[in-house]
Amino acid sequence: SPTRTDDNSLDAPIAVMIDGVHLGTLAGQTLENFDLERVEILRGPQGTLFGKNTVGGVVNVIRSRPTMDWGIRGKVTLGSHDLHEYRLVGNAPVIEDKLGAKVFFTFQEDDGFIQNSFIGRRVPKKDYMNYGITLLATPTEDFEALLTIERFDDESELGAFLTNSNLAPGVAGGDLAAGLLSCTLFNSGLFPWWTNAGVPCRTSLDIPTTVSTNISNPAKNETDAYTLNMRYDISDSLSLVSVTGYREVSEEFVWDFDGTEVDWININRENDYDQFSQELRLEGSWDGLSFVAGAYYWKSEYEHDFLTAGDFWPRILSLTADPVAEIAPGVPVPSPADCSHNTWLCCAHPSGLSPLERCQAADAVPNNPFGATRCDA
């Protein structure tokens, strides 16, 4: 099944692993390719060796290890729209042949590639940073420990979410033939307090060259990650491996869901996620025989706060007669006088249908301001 991108609490069918740790949410799955040793693309299913959520396969990412020697590597990229990218990896010996350190840093910034004609600047801007340190300890010939501590700070924008999808009636076919809600509602004239002829409707399916929204869809993602890999060679043929991982992700972002200049429907989301995993493996290899046996523990928690902001609900709720006296300055509340706060059962349309019936009928009602919207009874 396709991966859901609107709810990070749902698992993806293809697992992404970084240094042996499964990333349990789509949020924060950023892979820095400047500091990778290799990337393995493994066709699924891979449940035997990698566990759950691997029906479609595994993207197994292995980052470079500290070299135990002095060294530095960097890259600078400059481009259009004020693009700046800086990447750096540095290695240093801390205790000769016993402890080495690697530091890494990535910074990306640009001003966006498409002009937002309403707010007067380009969107979506990029503002992203990743940095951390990896320590490799080899106190004996039989044992090693690899610890990575890192942080992601992403304050970019989501892009033009649903922007310029504000289709007018007749532009597209099928379910979109009646036009989209924002276009038909704001320009219908049926409700004076909702009419705003200045809201542009999209009249062509050509790829737009500009966008026009009242917000820039700001987004923020902060991730703290800790990974500890340990290996003890019991003999030349037998090893004990431990992989410990902890990740903490915090998201805050806003979608201009209506895709117009009007503050109509904005979706505010605040998500907090954390995961802890512990894997123990016993690995053996002899001539003609190899095996892996192990145990795995996983715990994750996801909290999702979802808020619909903008004028949508105030306008809908204002159709109820009590306790609102006016739904707009000088515009009285339509009869009946009291709808028991049930917007969808009051305020009859000239067709004689309630808002709920009009919404469900959609295409059957001439000049229906709800366009192609379908409502569940």
XYZ file of C-alpha atoms in Angstrom:
377
model
C 0.000 0.000 0.000
C 1.201 3.586 -0.531
C 2.899 5.346 2.354
C 0.770 7.892 4.200
C 2.483 11.275 4.382
C -0.189 13.088 6.408
C 0.096 10.984 9.586
C 3.548 10.107 10.900
C 2.130 7.686 13.450
C 1.610 5.154 10.652
C 4.486 2.868 9.728
C 6.002 2.793 6.262
C 6.174 -0.541 4.391
C 9.873 0.026 3.617
C 12.206 0.298 6.597
C 14.985 2.878 6.780
C 17.925 1.893 8.998
C 20.843 4.091 10.024
C 23.768 2.262 11.623
C 21.454 -0.581 12.562
C 18.690 1.578 14.112
C 15.238 1.516 12.523
C 13.636 4.949 11.973
C 10.099 4.462 13.234
C 8.482 7.596 11.796
C 8.605 9.323 8.431
C 9.358 12.628 10.156
C 13.055 13.398 10.341
C 14.140 10.687 7.900
C 16.940 12.856 6.562
C 19.937 11.003 5.140
C 23.154 12.982 4.798
C 24.994 11.427 1.849
C 28.237 13.365 2.405
C 29.283 11.138 5.302
C 28.166 7.690 4.195
C 30.243 4.566 3.826
C 27.550 2.765 1.840
C 23.801 2.459 1.236
C 22.270 -1.000 0.796
C 18.944 -1.284 -1.048
C 17.506 -4.631 0.012
C 14.456 -6.064 -1.726
C 11.717 -7.221 0.633
C 10.479 -8.989 2.519
C 13.305 -8.748 5.048
C 11.488 -9.662 8.248
C 13.895 -12.417 9.290
C 16.925 -10.170 9.728
C 15.390 -6.707 10.040
C 12.021 -7.237 11.732
C 8.730 -5.419 11.199
C 7.789 -3.016 8.405
C 10.137 -4.565 5.868
C 7.609 -6.149 3.495
C 8.672 -3.737 0.749
C 12.352 -3.899 1.614
C 15.030 -2.058 3.561
C 17.164 1.008 2.926
C 20.191 0.184 5.075
C 22.470 3.190 5.611
C 25.958 2.767 7.062
C 27.865 5.929 7.956
C 31.640 6.284 7.930
C 33.573 5.410 11.079
C 36.240 7.523 12.764
C 39.545 6.900 11.019
C 41.657 7.202 14.201
C 43.875 9.638 12.236
C 43.917 13.379 11.648
C 41.888 14.416 8.633
C 39.329 16.868 7.327
C 37.021 16.894 4.324
C 34.627 19.629 3.263
C 32.325 20.767 0.480
C 30.791 24.149 -0.384
C 27.903 24.565 -2.833
C 26.550 27.909 -4.052
C 23.612 28.321 -6.394
C 20.690 30.411 -7.555
C 18.034 31.760 -5.174
C 20.766 32.433 -2.576
C 21.588 28.745 -2.178
C 24.349 28.061 0.355
C 25.417 24.573 1.405
C 28.346 23.749 3.682
C 29.448 20.240 4.639
C 32.348 19.224 6.842
C 33.714 15.991 8.325
C 36.746 15.993 10.616
C 38.641 13.108 12.223
C 41.075 13.110 15.114
C 42.828 10.541 17.337
C 41.989 11.034 21.007
C 43.966 8.098 22.425
C 46.265 6.430 19.927
C 44.785 3.167 18.633
C 42.230 3.224 21.475
C 39.832 6.144 20.935
C 39.042 8.185 17.856
C 36.570 10.996 17.201
C 34.728 12.208 14.146
C 32.740 15.448 13.995
C 30.321 16.270 11.188
C 28.366 19.357 10.175
C 25.904 20.214 7.397
C 24.172 23.540 6.748
C 21.767 24.289 3.889
C 19.948 27.531 3.140
C 18.110 29.122 0.211
C 15.316 31.633 -0.370
C 12.944 29.427 -2.348
C 12.396 28.920 -6.074
C 8.872 30.258 -6.750
C 7.471 33.738 -6.129
C 4.572 34.188 -3.736
C 2.829 37.203 -5.222
C 0.699 37.831 -2.128
C 3.376 37.966 0.573
C 5.964 39.375 -1.828
C 8.846 36.883 -1.608
C 10.006 33.516 -2.845
C 8.932 30.267 -1.198
C 9.631 27.708 0.148
C 12.793 28.736 1.937
C 15.260 26.152 3.212
C 16.997 26.474 6.581
C 18.491 23.166 7.697
C 21.362 22.082 9.937
C 22.727 18.713 11.075
C 25.717 18.246 13.361
C 27.139 15.685 15.731
C 30.045 13.599 16.930
C 30.989 9.925 16.631
C 33.389 8.206 19.059
C 35.057 4.869 18.308
C 36.577 3.011 21.274
C 38.751 -0.086 20.795
C 40.169 -0.787 24.285
C 41.035 -4.406 23.352
C 41.402 -6.423 20.183
C 38.173 -8.263 20.961
C 35.863 -5.341 21.770
C 34.781 -2.092 20.113
C 32.088 0.516 20.794
C 30.790 3.126 18.347
C 28.726 6.017 19.764
C 27.052 8.696 17.636
C 25.310 11.749 19.095
C 23.663 14.108 16.628
C 21.032 16.796 16.191
C 18.873 17.956 13.286
C 17.518 21.528 13.246
C 15.191 22.154 10.321
C 13.280 25.447 10.085
C 12.424 25.247 6.405
C 9.025 25.707 4.793
C 6.716 22.995 3.519
C 6.304 24.485 0.087
C 3.111 25.487 -1.648
C 0.817 22.910 -0.099
C -2.323 22.714 -2.285
C -1.416 26.107 -3.684
C -2.869 26.872 -7.119
C -5.158 23.872 -6.857
C -8.006 26.354 -6.339
C -9.752 25.209 -9.507
C -12.682 27.012 -11.059
C -15.667 24.972 -12.320
C -15.071 23.326 -15.676
C -11.267 23.508 -15.644
C -10.774 19.863 -14.714
C -12.944 16.817 -15.221
C -14.188 14.003 -13.044
C -14.663 14.778 -9.363
C -13.100 18.228 -9.857
C -15.508 19.339 -12.588
C -17.551 21.461 -10.152
C -14.467 23.348 -8.967
C -12.877 23.405 -5.543
C -14.470 24.677 -2.359
C -12.399 27.851 -1.900
C -12.956 29.059 -5.447
C -16.670 28.279 -5.639
C -17.488 29.422 -2.120
C -15.637 32.728 -2.081
C -16.835 33.744 -5.520
C -20.377 32.327 -5.477
C -22.173 35.448 -4.243
C -24.691 33.291 -2.385
C -23.418 34.419 1.002
C -22.402 38.108 1.036
C -20.262 37.676 4.124
C -18.275 34.904 2.417
C -17.875 36.495 -0.994
C -14.397 37.717 -1.853
C -14.062 38.078 -5.611
C -10.389 38.953 -5.130
C -9.499 35.335 -4.399
C -7.974 34.031 -7.630
C -9.285 30.791 -9.070
C -7.048 28.607 -11.170
C -8.391 28.678 -14.716
C -5.744 26.519 -16.381
C -4.053 23.198 -15.690
C -0.681 24.543 -16.873
C 2.081 24.433 -14.273
C 1.851 27.754 -12.387
C 4.772 30.169 -12.349
C 3.743 31.887 -9.109
C 1.774 31.084 -5.973
C -0.549 33.285 -3.960
C -1.146 32.300 -0.336
C -1.436 34.344 2.834
C 1.171 32.261 4.690
C 4.396 30.568 3.637
C 3.690 27.212 5.322
C 6.378 27.465 8.021
C 7.751 24.202 9.354
C 10.106 23.150 12.108
C 11.641 19.777 12.901
C 14.065 19.111 15.724
C 15.570 15.639 16.133
C 18.011 14.373 18.759
C 19.477 10.943 18.040
C 21.787 8.620 19.974
C 23.194 5.375 18.564
C 25.504 2.914 20.332
C 26.913 -0.104 18.487
C 29.049 -2.576 20.451
C 30.726 -5.769 19.311
C 32.582 -8.436 21.310
C 34.397 -11.235 19.515
C 34.023 -14.314 21.681
C 36.209 -16.260 19.260
C 37.334 -16.055 15.662
C 33.984 -17.527 14.611
C 31.542 -16.206 17.213
C 30.571 -12.607 18.100
C 28.078 -10.842 20.357
C 26.598 -7.616 18.915
C 24.530 -4.926 20.645
C 22.699 -2.068 18.883
C 21.054 0.598 21.065
C 19.139 3.530 19.615
C 17.126 6.476 20.910
C 15.513 9.247 18.832
C 13.376 12.192 19.873
C 11.523 14.196 17.222
C 9.536 17.414 17.610
C 7.556 18.932 14.721
C 5.677 22.211 14.367
C 4.224 23.288 11.034
C 1.317 25.068 9.362
C -0.404 24.239 6.055
C -2.287 26.870 4.094
C -4.840 24.200 3.305
C -7.125 26.336 1.126
C -4.243 27.439 -1.097
C -5.525 31.021 -1.427
C -4.845 34.548 -0.180
C -7.675 34.291 2.337
C -7.127 33.136 5.905
C -9.672 30.376 5.348
C -8.337 26.981 6.440
C -4.914 26.562 8.034
C -3.862 23.225 9.491
C -1.556 23.598 12.485
C 0.220 20.429 13.596
C 2.449 19.820 16.582
C 3.906 16.325 16.809
C 6.186 14.766 19.404
C 7.742 11.364 18.854
C 10.335 9.277 20.643
C 11.629 5.763 20.177
C 13.962 3.393 21.986
C 15.288 0.133 20.595
C 17.688 -2.508 21.851
C 18.976 -5.394 19.767
C 21.233 -8.261 20.844
C 22.638 -10.670 18.280
C 24.832 -13.742 18.449
C 26.595 -14.204 15.118
C 28.535 -17.281 14.106
C 30.406 -18.248 10.969
C 32.249 -21.469 10.108
C 33.113 -23.224 6.882
C 29.789 -24.051 5.288
C 27.693 -22.727 8.161
C 26.655 -19.311 9.405
C 23.857 -18.248 11.746
C 22.314 -15.258 13.486
C 20.256 -15.520 16.683
C 18.991 -12.589 18.641
C 16.451 -10.658 20.660
C 14.900 -7.258 19.988
C 13.063 -4.675 22.104
C 11.179 -1.680 20.718
C 9.205 1.115 22.369
C 7.855 4.236 20.692
C 5.387 6.965 21.557
C 3.743 9.478 19.248
C 1.651 12.492 20.261
C -0.201 14.373 17.562
C -1.910 17.741 18.162
C -3.987 18.913 15.236
C -5.669 22.335 15.008
C -7.810 23.749 12.212
C -7.306 27.508 12.236
C -8.453 30.400 10.062
C -11.953 31.719 9.343
C -13.508 28.379 8.385
C -14.985 27.316 11.727
C -15.895 30.820 12.939
C -17.847 31.345 9.708
C -19.522 27.936 9.926
C -20.376 28.329 13.603
C -21.691 31.847 13.042
C -24.589 30.369 11.060
C -26.112 29.176 14.334
C -28.428 31.759 15.804
C -27.486 31.450 19.448
C -25.505 33.137 20.905
C -24.274 35.060 17.819
C -26.445 38.073 16.930
C -24.667 38.854 13.660
C -22.535 36.710 11.427
C -20.877 39.815 9.985
C -21.245 43.536 10.707
C -24.761 44.487 9.652
C -25.642 40.964 8.528
C -28.236 39.355 10.836
C -28.320 35.670 11.593
C -30.606 33.869 9.122
C -33.748 32.185 10.356
C -34.677 29.884 11.971
C -33.829 31.708 15.154
C -32.433 28.716 17.024
C -30.840 25.707 15.367
C -29.652 24.163 18.655
C -26.094 24.921 17.563
C -26.312 22.429 14.700
C -25.077 24.439 11.736
C -25.751 21.700 9.220
C -29.468 21.496 10.019
C -30.329 25.191 9.872
C -30.215 28.143 7.479
C -32.287 26.934 4.556
C -31.007 27.536 1.026
C -33.408 28.896 -1.650
C -33.567 25.299 -2.876
C -35.205 24.368 0.441
C -32.295 22.133 1.449
C -30.313 22.473 4.663
C -26.518 23.033 4.463
C -25.989 19.354 5.222
C -28.338 18.305 2.430
C -26.773 20.820 0.050
C -23.314 19.534 0.851
C -24.347 15.935 0.316
C -26.194 16.759 -2.884
C -23.293 18.849 -4.222
C -23.594 18.599 -8.012
C -27.390 18.265 -7.877
C -27.926 21.773 -6.462
C -27.461 24.728 -8.849
C -24.963 27.333 -7.648
C -23.988 25.117 -4.755
C -21.233 26.972 -2.844
C -19.738 23.725 -1.563
C -18.633 22.664 -5.024
C -17.465 19.062 -5.271
C -17.228 18.610 -1.509
C -18.833 15.439 -0.166
C -20.250 15.310 3.343
C -20.740 12.230 5.479
C -24.244 11.908 6.897
